[in-house]
Amino acid sequence: MQKVKIPRTIDPAKAAQKRLDYDGIIQASLLKRLEESVDGVKRDAQVSLSFGMDEQQLVVISGKANIEVDLECQRCNQAFAHECTIEFTYTPYYSEQSEQDAPDEYDLVDPNEYGEIDLIQLVEDEFILGLPQVAMHDEADCSVNSDNLVFGEIPDEVLDDKPNPFDVLKSLKK
């Protein structure tokens, strides 16, 4: 199957009635916020989207996507490649009733004033949420040993024997 560009916006209700499936790419140049969050985006995002209706007749947008980005290791400050793979399931938010009807496994997405959803922004948000909180190499690949994470030298006054403040309690114990 040929990879196509994912449309920027789509009407989820019409797409769900037609049971549309998209298997394509989102160009890396369109993912500006993701690019600001990482050291670099290495390739275009591979995206697979499906539109349909569930048993409650709710519009369901489900999909998978992956992209490769460069992150900075917080241990050694070296860049490394990270494959970000996400899966998501959304339903459009039309009213408070649709929020109450939506199962917990569905996230809600707000359509714009024309009733359309920005698919690129939706996927980009998921990529940003899928990034690790603390980016680090695998310990075997990192140039800094996690057992040796002391920077600089310990001052001599810290090493000197200081009186223990709890020595007074020893006398009370007797």
Tab-separated table of N, CA and C in Angstrom:
chain	number	residue	atom	x	y	z
A	1	MET	N	0.844	-1.182	0.000
A	1	MET	CA	0.000	0.000	0.000
A	1	MET	C	0.885	1.239	0.000
A	2	GLN	N	0.504	2.206	-0.798
A	2	GLN	CA	1.292	3.420	-0.930
A	2	GLN	C	1.065	4.330	0.275
A	3	LYS	N	2.177	4.918	0.775
A	3	LYS	CA	2.087	5.866	1.877
A	3	LYS	C	1.673	7.220	1.319
A	4	VAL	N	0.652	7.820	1.911
A	4	VAL	CA	0.163	9.128	1.477
A	4	VAL	C	0.304	10.118	2.616
A	5	LYS	N	0.179	11.395	2.298
A	5	LYS	CA	0.204	12.416	3.335
A	5	LYS	C	-1.131	12.390	4.068
A	6	ILE	N	-1.058	12.423	5.390
A	6	ILE	CA	-2.268	12.467	6.219
A	6	ILE	C	-2.896	13.851	6.050
A	7	PRO	N	-4.223	13.937	5.860
A	7	PRO	CA	-4.839	15.264	5.720
A	7	PRO	C	-4.693	16.086	6.992
A	8	ARG	N	-4.612	17.410	6.840
A	8	ARG	CA	-4.447	18.292	7.995
A	8	ARG	C	-5.694	18.268	8.869
A	9	THR	N	-6.861	18.452	8.288
A	9	THR	CA	-8.111	18.424	9.060
A	9	THR	C	-9.079	17.452	8.398
A	10	ILE	N	-10.018	16.978	9.224
A	10	ILE	CA	-11.015	16.035	8.724
A	10	ILE	C	-12.265	16.157	9.585
A	11	ASP	N	-13.411	15.947	8.967
A	11	ASP	CA	-14.666	15.916	9.702
A	11	ASP	C	-14.813	14.498	10.257
A	12	PRO	N	-14.716	14.324	11.580
A	12	PRO	CA	-14.715	12.965	12.134
A	12	PRO	C	-16.030	12.211	11.933
A	13	ALA	N	-17.170	12.920	11.942
A	13	ALA	CA	-18.458	12.244	11.786
A	13	ALA	C	-18.593	11.658	10.376
A	14	LYS	N	-18.216	12.441	9.367
A	14	LYS	CA	-18.294	11.940	7.983
A	14	LYS	C	-17.294	10.806	7.759
A	15	ALA	N	-16.097	10.964	8.310
A	15	ALA	CA	-15.080	9.929	8.152
A	15	ALA	C	-15.498	8.634	8.841
A	16	ALA	N	-16.171	8.744	9.998
A	16	ALA	CA	-16.622	7.556	10.725
A	16	ALA	C	-17.751	6.853	9.972
A	17	GLN	N	-18.651	7.632	9.355
A	17	GLN	CA	-19.732	7.022	8.572
A	17	GLN	C	-19.173	6.239	7.390
A	18	LYS	N	-18.089	6.750	6.795
A	18	LYS	CA	-17.469	6.079	5.656
A	18	LYS	C	-16.453	5.022	6.091
A	19	ARG	N	-16.179	4.949	7.406
A	19	ARG	CA	-15.196	4.020	7.975
A	19	ARG	C	-13.842	4.150	7.266
A	20	LEU	N	-13.350	5.388	7.214
A	20	LEU	CA	-12.092	5.663	6.527
A	20	LEU	C	-10.899	5.170	7.326
A	21	ASP	N	-9.897	4.711	6.605
A	21	ASP	CA	-8.608	4.326	7.174
A	21	ASP	C	-7.530	5.073	6.413
A	22	TYR	N	-6.565	5.624	7.154
A	22	TYR	CA	-5.418	6.300	6.541
A	22	TYR	C	-4.155	5.621	7.014
A	23	ASP	N	-3.271	5.360	6.075
A	23	ASP	CA	-1.954	4.823	6.387
A	23	ASP	C	-0.978	5.692	5.618
A	24	GLY	N	-0.274	6.568	6.345
A	24	GLY	CA	0.575	7.501	5.631
A	24	GLY	C	1.604	8.161	6.516
A	25	ILE	N	2.028	9.343	6.081
A	25	ILE	CA	3.086	10.061	6.785
A	25	ILE	C	2.632	11.469	7.124
A	26	ILE	N	3.271	12.025	8.138
A	26	ILE	CA	3.204	13.449	8.423
A	26	ILE	C	4.631	13.946	8.308
A	27	GLN	N	4.838	14.936	7.470
A	27	GLN	CA	6.180	15.445	7.242
A	27	GLN	C	6.746	16.036	8.521
A	28	ALA	N	8.028	15.812	8.743
A	28	ALA	CA	8.699	16.319	9.948
A	28	ALA	C	8.648	17.836	10.019
A	29	SER	N	8.627	18.505	8.875
A	29	SER	CA	8.595	19.972	8.862
A	29	SER	C	7.290	20.536	9.429
A	30	LEU	N	6.232	19.726	9.486
A	30	LEU	CA	4.951	20.182	10.038
A	30	LEU	C	4.879	20.031	11.554
A	31	LEU	N	5.830	19.339	12.146
A	31	LEU	CA	5.810	19.068	13.593
A	31	LEU	C	6.716	20.063	14.320
A	32	LYS	N	6.362	21.341	14.284
A	32	LYS	CA	7.199	22.415	14.844
A	32	LYS	C	7.339	22.314	16.361
A	33	ARG	N	6.234	22.064	17.059
A	33	ARG	CA	6.296	21.992	18.533
A	33	ARG	C	7.107	20.799	19.002
A	34	LEU	N	7.002	19.676	18.303
A	34	LEU	CA	7.815	18.511	18.637
A	34	LEU	C	9.285	18.821	18.404
A	35	GLU	N	9.578	19.512	17.308
A	35	GLU	CA	10.959	19.860	16.985
A	35	GLU	C	11.568	20.763	18.062
A	36	GLU	N	10.748	21.640	18.657
A	36	GLU	CA	11.219	22.505	19.742
A	36	GLU	C	11.456	21.721	21.033
A	37	SER	N	10.793	20.587	21.195
A	37	SER	CA	10.881	19.797	22.427
A	37	SER	C	12.047	18.817	22.428
A	38	VAL	N	12.640	18.564	21.264
A	38	VAL	CA	13.713	17.579	21.155
A	38	VAL	C	14.924	18.222	20.478
A	39	ASP	N	16.031	17.478	20.414
A	39	ASP	CA	17.228	17.980	19.732
A	39	ASP	C	17.087	17.947	18.217
A	40	GLY	N	16.241	17.089	17.701
A	40	GLY	CA	16.035	17.011	16.261
A	40	GLY	C	15.072	15.904	15.898
A	41	VAL	N	14.354	16.105	14.802
A	41	VAL	CA	13.452	15.085	14.272
A	41	VAL	C	14.171	14.438	13.099
A	42	LYS	N	14.370	13.124	13.155
A	42	LYS	CA	15.200	12.431	12.164
A	42	LYS	C	14.458	12.055	10.886
A	43	ARG	N	13.154	11.789	10.984
A	43	ARG	CA	12.412	11.361	9.792
A	43	ARG	C	10.938	11.724	9.939
A	44	ASP	N	10.192	11.543	8.866
A	44	ASP	CA	8.758	11.804	8.886
A	44	ASP	C	8.051	10.792	9.787
A	45	ALA	N	6.917	11.199	10.313
A	45	ALA	CA	6.137	10.318	11.190
A	45	ALA	C	5.333	9.330	10.348
A	46	GLN	N	5.357	8.067	10.744
A	46	GLN	CA	4.548	7.019	10.114
A	46	GLN	C	3.253	6.923	10.925
A	47	VAL	N	2.117	7.150	10.277
A	47	VAL	CA	0.843	7.252	10.988
A	47	VAL	C	-0.183	6.331	10.350
A	48	SER	N	-0.965	5.668	11.209
A	48	SER	CA	-2.080	4.842	10.768
A	48	SER	C	-3.313	5.269	11.565
A	49	LEU	N	-4.364	5.706	10.879
A	49	LEU	CA	-5.581	6.190	11.529
A	49	LEU	C	-6.796	5.397	11.047
A	50	SER	N	-7.748	5.177	11.956
A	50	SER	CA	-9.012	4.521	11.615
A	50	SER	C	-10.150	5.307	12.224
A	51	PHE	N	-11.196	5.509	11.429
A	51	PHE	CA	-12.390	6.206	11.902
A	51	PHE	C	-13.535	5.212	11.882
A	52	GLY	N	-14.373	5.261	12.909
A	52	GLY	CA	-15.504	4.345	12.968
A	52	GLY	C	-16.469	4.743	14.052
A	53	MET	N	-17.466	3.892	14.243
A	53	MET	CA	-18.476	4.090	15.282
A	53	MET	C	-18.405	2.893	16.226
A	54	ASP	N	-18.607	3.163	17.524
A	54	ASP	CA	-18.612	2.056	18.484
A	54	ASP	C	-20.041	1.612	18.776
A	55	GLU	N	-20.203	0.746	19.781
A	55	GLU	CA	-21.525	0.202	20.118
A	55	GLU	C	-22.489	1.272	20.601
A	56	GLN	N	-21.957	2.365	21.177
A	56	GLN	CA	-22.806	3.462	21.673
A	56	GLN	C	-23.075	4.506	20.594
A	57	GLN	N	-22.658	4.214	19.373
A	57	GLN	CA	-22.777	5.124	18.236
A	57	GLN	C	-21.961	6.407	18.426
A	58	LEU	N	-20.843	6.293	19.157
A	58	LEU	CA	-19.902	7.398	19.294
A	58	LEU	C	-18.871	7.316	18.173
A	59	VAL	N	-18.475	8.474	17.684
A	59	VAL	CA	-17.417	8.529	16.683
A	59	VAL	C	-16.105	8.189	17.376
A	60	VAL	N	-15.323	7.277	16.789
A	60	VAL	CA	-14.069	6.840	17.390
A	60	VAL	C	-12.936	7.051	16.382
A	61	ILE	N	-11.892	7.714	16.854
A	61	ILE	CA	-10.677	7.899	16.061
A	61	ILE	C	-9.584	7.130	16.782
A	62	SER	N	-9.069	6.093	16.155
A	62	SER	CA	-7.990	5.334	16.790
A	62	SER	C	-6.802	5.312	15.836
A	63	GLY	N	-5.623	5.234	16.435
A	63	GLY	CA	-4.461	5.247	15.575
A	63	GLY	C	-3.185	4.848	16.267
A	64	LYS	N	-2.168	4.665	15.437
A	64	LYS	CA	-0.809	4.365	15.881
A	64	LYS	C	0.112	5.262	15.087
A	65	ALA	N	1.218	5.628	15.713
A	65	ALA	CA	2.198	6.437	14.995
A	65	ALA	C	3.569	6.214	15.608
A	66	ASN	N	4.601	6.432	14.805
A	66	ASN	CA	5.959	6.386	15.333
A	66	ASN	C	6.827	7.386	14.585
A	67	ILE	N	7.846	7.832	15.288
A	67	ILE	CA	8.788	8.801	14.738
A	67	ILE	C	10.110	8.605	15.453
A	68	GLU	N	11.188	8.969	14.796
A	68	GLU	CA	12.498	8.873	15.428
A	68	GLU	C	13.019	10.287	15.657
A	69	VAL	N	13.417	10.555	16.904
A	69	VAL	CA	13.912	11.876	17.287
A	69	VAL	C	15.253	11.737	18.000
A	70	ASP	N	15.982	12.831	18.063
A	70	ASP	CA	17.214	12.890	18.846
A	70	ASP	C	16.901	13.557	20.175
A	71	LEU	N	17.334	12.937	21.268
A	71	LEU	CA	17.188	13.496	22.605
A	71	LEU	C	18.556	13.682	23.223
A	72	GLU	N	18.651	14.542	24.233
A	72	GLU	CA	19.905	14.749	24.942
A	72	GLU	C	19.870	13.965	26.241
A	73	CYS	N	20.852	13.079	26.414
A	73	CYS	CA	20.938	12.268	27.626
A	73	CYS	C	21.190	13.186	28.820
A	74	GLN	N	20.407	13.046	29.858
A	74	GLN	CA	20.541	13.892	31.038
A	74	GLN	C	21.681	13.442	31.943
A	75	ARG	N	22.261	12.281	31.656
A	75	ARG	CA	23.412	11.795	32.418
A	75	ARG	C	24.726	12.289	31.826
A	76	CYS	N	24.873	12.161	30.503
A	76	CYS	CA	26.165	12.472	29.867
A	76	CYS	C	26.095	13.647	28.890
A	77	ASN	N	24.915	14.211	28.683
A	77	ASN	CA	24.700	15.351	27.783
A	77	ASN	C	25.052	15.051	26.326
A	78	GLN	N	24.996	13.793	25.919
A	78	GLN	CA	25.232	13.392	24.532
A	78	GLN	C	23.878	13.131	23.868
A	79	ALA	N	23.798	13.401	22.575
A	79	ALA	CA	22.566	13.140	21.832
A	79	ALA	C	22.452	11.650	21.526
A	80	PHE	N	21.221	11.153	21.544
A	80	PHE	CA	20.968	9.760	21.175
A	80	PHE	C	19.626	9.653	20.460
A	81	ALA	N	19.494	8.641	19.631
A	81	ALA	CA	18.263	8.426	18.869
A	81	ALA	C	17.226	7.730	19.743
A	82	HIS	N	15.971	8.185	19.634
A	82	HIS	CA	14.875	7.604	20.412
A	82	HIS	C	13.695	7.381	19.468
A	83	GLU	N	13.172	6.177	19.476
A	83	GLU	CA	11.985	5.854	18.685
A	83	GLU	C	10.763	6.088	19.566
A	84	CYS	N	9.917	7.022	19.165
A	84	CYS	CA	8.706	7.360	19.929
A	84	CYS	C	7.524	6.698	19.234
A	85	THR	N	6.920	5.716	19.888
A	85	THR	CA	5.780	4.989	19.348
A	85	THR	C	4.571	5.250	20.239
A	86	ILE	N	3.459	5.628	19.620
A	86	ILE	CA	2.255	5.974	20.381
A	86	ILE	C	1.045	5.236	19.821
A	87	GLU	N	0.065	5.043	20.688
A	87	GLU	CA	-1.247	4.533	20.300
A	87	GLU	C	-2.272	5.400	20.997
A	88	PHE	N	-3.372	5.696	20.315
A	88	PHE	CA	-4.366	6.591	20.906
A	88	PHE	C	-5.764	6.245	20.409
A	89	THR	N	-6.758	6.643	21.199
A	89	THR	CA	-8.164	6.495	20.843
A	89	THR	C	-8.888	7.747	21.309
A	90	TYR	N	-9.542	8.422	20.393
A	90	TYR	CA	-10.250	9.670	20.687
A	90	TYR	C	-11.700	9.581	20.260
A	91	THR	N	-12.502	10.425	20.876
A	91	THR	CA	-13.852	10.674	20.428
A	91	THR	C	-14.071	12.182	20.496
A	92	PRO	N	-14.778	12.760	19.537
A	92	PRO	CA	-14.986	14.212	19.559
A	92	PRO	C	-15.849	14.647	20.738
A	93	TYR	N	-15.519	15.824	21.265
A	93	TYR	CA	-16.261	16.415	22.376
A	93	TYR	C	-17.233	17.426	21.794
A	94	TYR	N	-18.526	17.104	21.884
A	94	TYR	CA	-19.540	18.028	21.374
A	94	TYR	C	-20.290	18.722	22.507
A	95	SER	N	-20.474	18.038	23.634
A	95	SER	CA	-21.213	18.616	24.760
A	95	SER	C	-20.832	17.858	26.028
A	96	GLU	N	-21.352	18.322	27.150
A	96	GLU	CA	-21.081	17.621	28.409
A	96	GLU	C	-21.667	16.214	28.379
A	97	GLN	N	-22.759	16.037	27.626
A	97	GLN	CA	-23.371	14.711	27.524
A	97	GLN	C	-22.425	13.742	26.820
A	98	SER	N	-21.738	14.220	25.776
A	98	SER	CA	-20.803	13.333	25.083
A	98	SER	C	-19.619	12.991	25.977
A	99	GLU	N	-19.263	13.910	26.893
A	99	GLU	CA	-18.183	13.627	27.840
A	99	GLU	C	-18.604	12.536	28.817
A	100	GLN	N	-19.850	12.580	29.263
A	100	GLN	CA	-20.346	11.576	30.213
A	100	GLN	C	-20.539	10.219	29.536
A	101	ASP	N	-20.919	10.228	28.262
A	101	ASP	CA	-21.165	8.984	27.534
A	101	ASP	C	-19.881	8.272	27.118
A	102	ALA	N	-18.799	9.029	27.002
A	102	ALA	CA	-17.546	8.451	26.491
A	102	ALA	C	-16.935	7.493	27.506
A	103	PRO	N	-16.552	6.300	27.083
A	103	PRO	CA	-15.857	5.371	27.975
A	103	PRO	C	-14.514	5.953	28.429
A	104	ASP	N	-14.001	5.443	29.533
A	104	ASP	CA	-12.748	5.958	30.093
A	104	ASP	C	-11.548	5.772	29.171
A	105	GLU	N	-11.560	4.752	28.322
A	105	GLU	CA	-10.401	4.517	27.465
A	105	GLU	C	-10.337	5.489	26.281
A	106	TYR	N	-11.380	6.287	26.071
A	106	TYR	CA	-11.361	7.295	25.009
A	106	TYR	C	-10.919	8.632	25.587
A	107	ASP	N	-10.013	9.296	24.882
A	107	ASP	CA	-9.689	10.685	25.193
A	107	ASP	C	-10.622	11.560	24.367
A	108	LEU	N	-10.876	12.757	24.853
A	108	LEU	CA	-11.757	13.675	24.146
A	108	LEU	C	-10.933	14.664	23.338
A	109	VAL	N	-11.437	15.017	22.165
A	109	VAL	CA	-10.776	16.011	21.319
A	109	VAL	C	-11.836	17.025	20.881
A	110	ASP	N	-11.447	18.310	20.932
A	110	ASP	CA	-12.370	19.382	20.554
A	110	ASP	C	-12.296	19.654	19.055
A	111	PRO	N	-13.424	19.546	18.353
A	111	PRO	CA	-13.439	19.960	16.948
A	111	PRO	C	-13.378	21.494	16.860
A	112	ASN	N	-12.923	22.015	15.714
A	112	ASN	CA	-12.904	23.463	15.532
A	112	ASN	C	-14.310	23.965	15.215
A	113	GLU	N	-14.432	25.244	14.860
A	113	GLU	CA	-15.761	25.828	14.621
A	113	GLU	C	-16.466	25.226	13.412
A	114	TYR	N	-15.736	24.527	12.537
A	114	TYR	CA	-16.342	23.881	11.377
A	114	TYR	C	-16.646	22.404	11.632
A	115	GLY	N	-16.396	21.941	12.845
A	115	GLY	CA	-16.640	20.542	13.187
A	115	GLY	C	-15.526	19.610	12.753
A	116	GLU	N	-14.373	20.167	12.398
A	116	GLU	CA	-13.252	19.358	11.940
A	116	GLU	C	-12.186	19.254	13.020
A	117	ILE	N	-11.358	18.212	12.900
A	117	ILE	CA	-10.270	17.981	13.853
A	117	ILE	C	-8.947	18.114	13.105
A	118	ASP	N	-8.002	18.812	13.723
A	118	ASP	CA	-6.660	18.971	13.160
A	118	ASP	C	-5.866	17.711	13.509
A	119	LEU	N	-5.709	16.824	12.534
A	119	LEU	CA	-5.053	15.535	12.770
A	119	LEU	C	-3.570	15.686	13.060
A	120	ILE	N	-2.915	16.646	12.410
A	120	ILE	CA	-1.481	16.826	12.624
A	120	ILE	C	-1.220	17.291	14.048
A	121	GLN	N	-2.026	18.226	14.528
A	121	GLN	CA	-1.878	18.695	15.908
A	121	GLN	C	-2.186	17.572	16.897
A	122	LEU	N	-3.180	16.766	16.589
A	122	LEU	CA	-3.559	15.652	17.455
A	122	LEU	C	-2.410	14.656	17.600
A	123	VAL	N	-1.798	14.273	16.485
A	123	VAL	CA	-0.689	13.323	16.522
A	123	VAL	C	0.533	13.957	17.179
A	124	GLU	N	0.788	15.231	16.885
A	124	GLU	CA	1.937	15.917	17.479
A	124	GLU	C	1.796	16.010	19.001
A	125	ASP	N	0.587	16.286	19.490
A	125	ASP	CA	0.351	16.308	20.941
A	125	ASP	C	0.674	14.957	21.563
A	126	GLU	N	0.276	13.879	20.897
A	126	GLU	CA	0.550	12.538	21.419
A	126	GLU	C	2.050	12.240	21.429
A	127	PHE	N	2.758	12.688	20.404
A	127	PHE	CA	4.216	12.501	20.390
A	127	PHE	C	4.872	13.236	21.554
A	128	ILE	N	4.457	14.456	21.790
A	128	ILE	CA	5.045	15.243	22.888
A	128	ILE	C	4.760	14.581	24.226
A	129	LEU	N	3.532	14.080	24.397
A	129	LEU	CA	3.196	13.381	25.641
A	129	LEU	C	3.935	12.053	25.762
A	130	GLY	N	4.315	11.460	24.640
A	130	GLY	CA	5.009	10.175	24.642
A	130	GLY	C	6.508	10.267	24.880
A	131	LEU	N	7.049	11.490	24.920
A	131	LEU	CA	8.483	11.638	25.178
A	131	LEU	C	8.797	11.278	26.623
A	132	PRO	N	9.971	10.722	26.891
A	132	PRO	CA	10.317	10.393	28.281
A	132	PRO	C	10.505	11.660	29.111
A	133	GLN	N	10.131	11.591	30.394
A	133	GLN	CA	10.299	12.749	31.279
A	133	GLN	C	11.766	13.067	31.486
A	134	VAL	N	12.574	12.043	31.646
A	134	VAL	CA	14.020	12.206	31.792
A	134	VAL	C	14.672	11.344	30.719
A	135	ALA	N	15.229	12.010	29.725
A	135	ALA	CA	15.831	11.294	28.598
A	135	ALA	C	17.219	10.804	28.983
A	136	MET	N	17.422	9.484	28.878
A	136	MET	CA	18.732	8.900	29.176
A	136	MET	C	18.983	7.713	28.253
A	137	HIS	N	20.265	7.530	27.909
A	137	HIS	CA	20.693	6.329	27.203
A	137	HIS	C	20.361	5.106	28.054
A	138	ASP	N	20.467	3.942	27.435
A	138	ASP	CA	20.545	2.725	28.235
A	138	ASP	C	21.876	2.793	28.972
A	139	GLU	N	21.920	2.253	30.157
A	139	GLU	CA	23.133	2.376	30.979
A	139	GLU	C	24.352	1.770	30.293
A	140	ALA	N	24.164	0.743	29.499
A	140	ALA	CA	25.288	0.124	28.801
A	140	ALA	C	25.847	1.038	27.710
A	141	ASP	N	25.003	1.877	27.124
A	141	ASP	CA	25.432	2.761	26.039
A	141	ASP	C	25.939	4.114	26.524
A	142	CYS	N	25.664	4.470	27.779
A	142	CYS	CA	26.003	5.795	28.291
A	142	CYS	C	27.481	5.868	28.676
A	143	SER	N	28.092	7.008	28.396
A	143	SER	CA	29.517	7.172	28.699
A	143	SER	C	29.755	7.473	30.176
A	144	VAL	N	28.712	7.799	30.925
A	144	VAL	CA	28.843	8.074	32.361
A	144	VAL	C	28.258	6.903	33.134
A	145	ASN	N	29.025	6.366	34.058
A	145	ASN	CA	28.562	5.275	34.908
A	145	ASN	C	27.612	5.843	35.952
A	146	SER	N	26.461	5.238	36.123
A	146	SER	CA	25.474	5.769	37.064
A	146	SER	C	25.957	5.684	38.511
A	147	ASP	N	26.948	4.821	38.806
A	147	ASP	CA	27.494	4.735	40.157
A	147	ASP	C	28.421	5.911	40.463
A	148	ASN	N	28.881	6.589	39.423
A	148	ASN	CA	29.849	7.663	39.599
A	148	ASN	C	29.256	8.976	39.087
A	149	LEU	N	28.220	9.470	39.739
A	149	LEU	CA	27.554	10.685	39.292
A	149	LEU	C	27.889	11.883	40.171
A	150	VAL	N	29.091	11.934	40.750
A	150	VAL	CA	29.526	13.073	41.549
A	150	VAL	C	30.349	13.976	40.643
A	151	PHE	N	29.985	15.251	40.594
A	151	PHE	CA	30.709	16.208	39.771
A	151	PHE	C	31.542	17.092	40.673
A	152	GLY	N	32.801	17.300	40.339
A	152	GLY	CA	33.676	18.146	41.135
A	152	GLY	C	34.266	17.368	42.293
A	153	GLU	N	34.918	18.102	43.185
A	153	GLU	CA	35.562	17.490	44.346
A	153	GLU	C	34.839	17.907	45.618
A	154	ILE	N	34.851	17.031	46.590
A	154	ILE	CA	34.211	17.323	47.865
A	154	ILE	C	35.170	18.189	48.678
A	155	PRO	N	34.699	19.342	49.206
A	155	PRO	CA	35.576	20.226	49.990
A	155	PRO	C	36.099	19.526	51.248
A	156	ASP	N	37.329	19.922	51.669
A	156	ASP	CA	37.967	19.302	52.830
A	156	ASP	C	37.170	19.521	54.107
A	157	GLU	N	36.530	20.674	54.257
A	157	GLU	CA	35.793	20.931	55.497
A	157	GLU	C	34.615	19.981	55.667
A	158	VAL	N	34.084	19.461	54.571
A	158	VAL	CA	33.004	18.484	54.666
A	158	VAL	C	33.566	17.142	55.126
A	159	LEU	N	34.790	16.836	54.703
A	159	LEU	CA	35.406	15.574	55.059
A	159	LEU	C	35.917	15.546	56.502
A	160	ASP	N	36.203	16.726	57.083
A	160	ASP	CA	36.693	16.782	58.465
A	160	ASP	C	35.658	16.187	59.407
A	161	ASP	N	36.171	15.603	60.484
A	161	ASP	CA	35.266	15.016	61.471
A	161	ASP	C	34.535	16.115	62.214
A	162	LYS	N	33.243	16.146	62.053
A	162	LYS	CA	32.409	17.104	62.775
A	162	LYS	C	31.788	16.360	63.939
A	163	PRO	N	31.528	17.071	65.027
A	163	PRO	CA	30.879	16.392	66.152
A	163	PRO	C	29.453	15.989	65.773
A	164	ASN	N	29.090	14.829	66.219
A	164	ASN	CA	27.760	14.320	65.951
A	164	ASN	C	26.770	15.066	66.851
A	165	PRO	N	25.742	15.706	66.311
A	165	PRO	CA	24.787	16.435	67.134
A	165	PRO	C	23.954	15.515	68.042
A	166	PHE	N	23.963	14.237	67.778
A	166	PHE	CA	23.180	13.308	68.588
A	166	PHE	C	23.993	12.676	69.724
A	167	ASP	N	25.252	13.071	69.866
A	167	ASP	CA	26.077	12.567	70.963
A	167	ASP	C	25.486	12.942	72.309
A	168	VAL	N	24.786	14.047	72.389
A	168	VAL	CA	24.162	14.488	73.656
A	168	VAL	C	23.124	13.478	74.100
A	169	LEU	N	22.467	12.847	73.147
A	169	LEU	CA	21.442	11.868	73.490
A	169	LEU	C	22.007	10.609	74.098
A	170	LYS	N	23.276	10.296	73.807
A	170	LYS	CA	23.920	9.126	74.416
A	170	LYS	C	23.997	9.257	75.933
A	171	SER	N	24.278	10.473	76.397
A	171	SER	CA	24.358	10.683	77.851
A	171	SER	C	22.980	10.520	78.502
A	172	LEU	N	21.933	10.897	77.818
A	172	LEU	CA	20.580	10.741	78.377
A	172	LEU	C	20.144	9.285	78.405
A	173	LYS	N	20.685	8.497	77.511
A	173	LYS	CA	20.329	7.100	77.430
A	173	LYS	C	20.831	6.302	78.636
A	174	LYS	N	21.957	6.781	79.245
A	174	LYS	CA	22.535	6.087	80.389
A	174	LYS	C	21.772	6.385	81.584
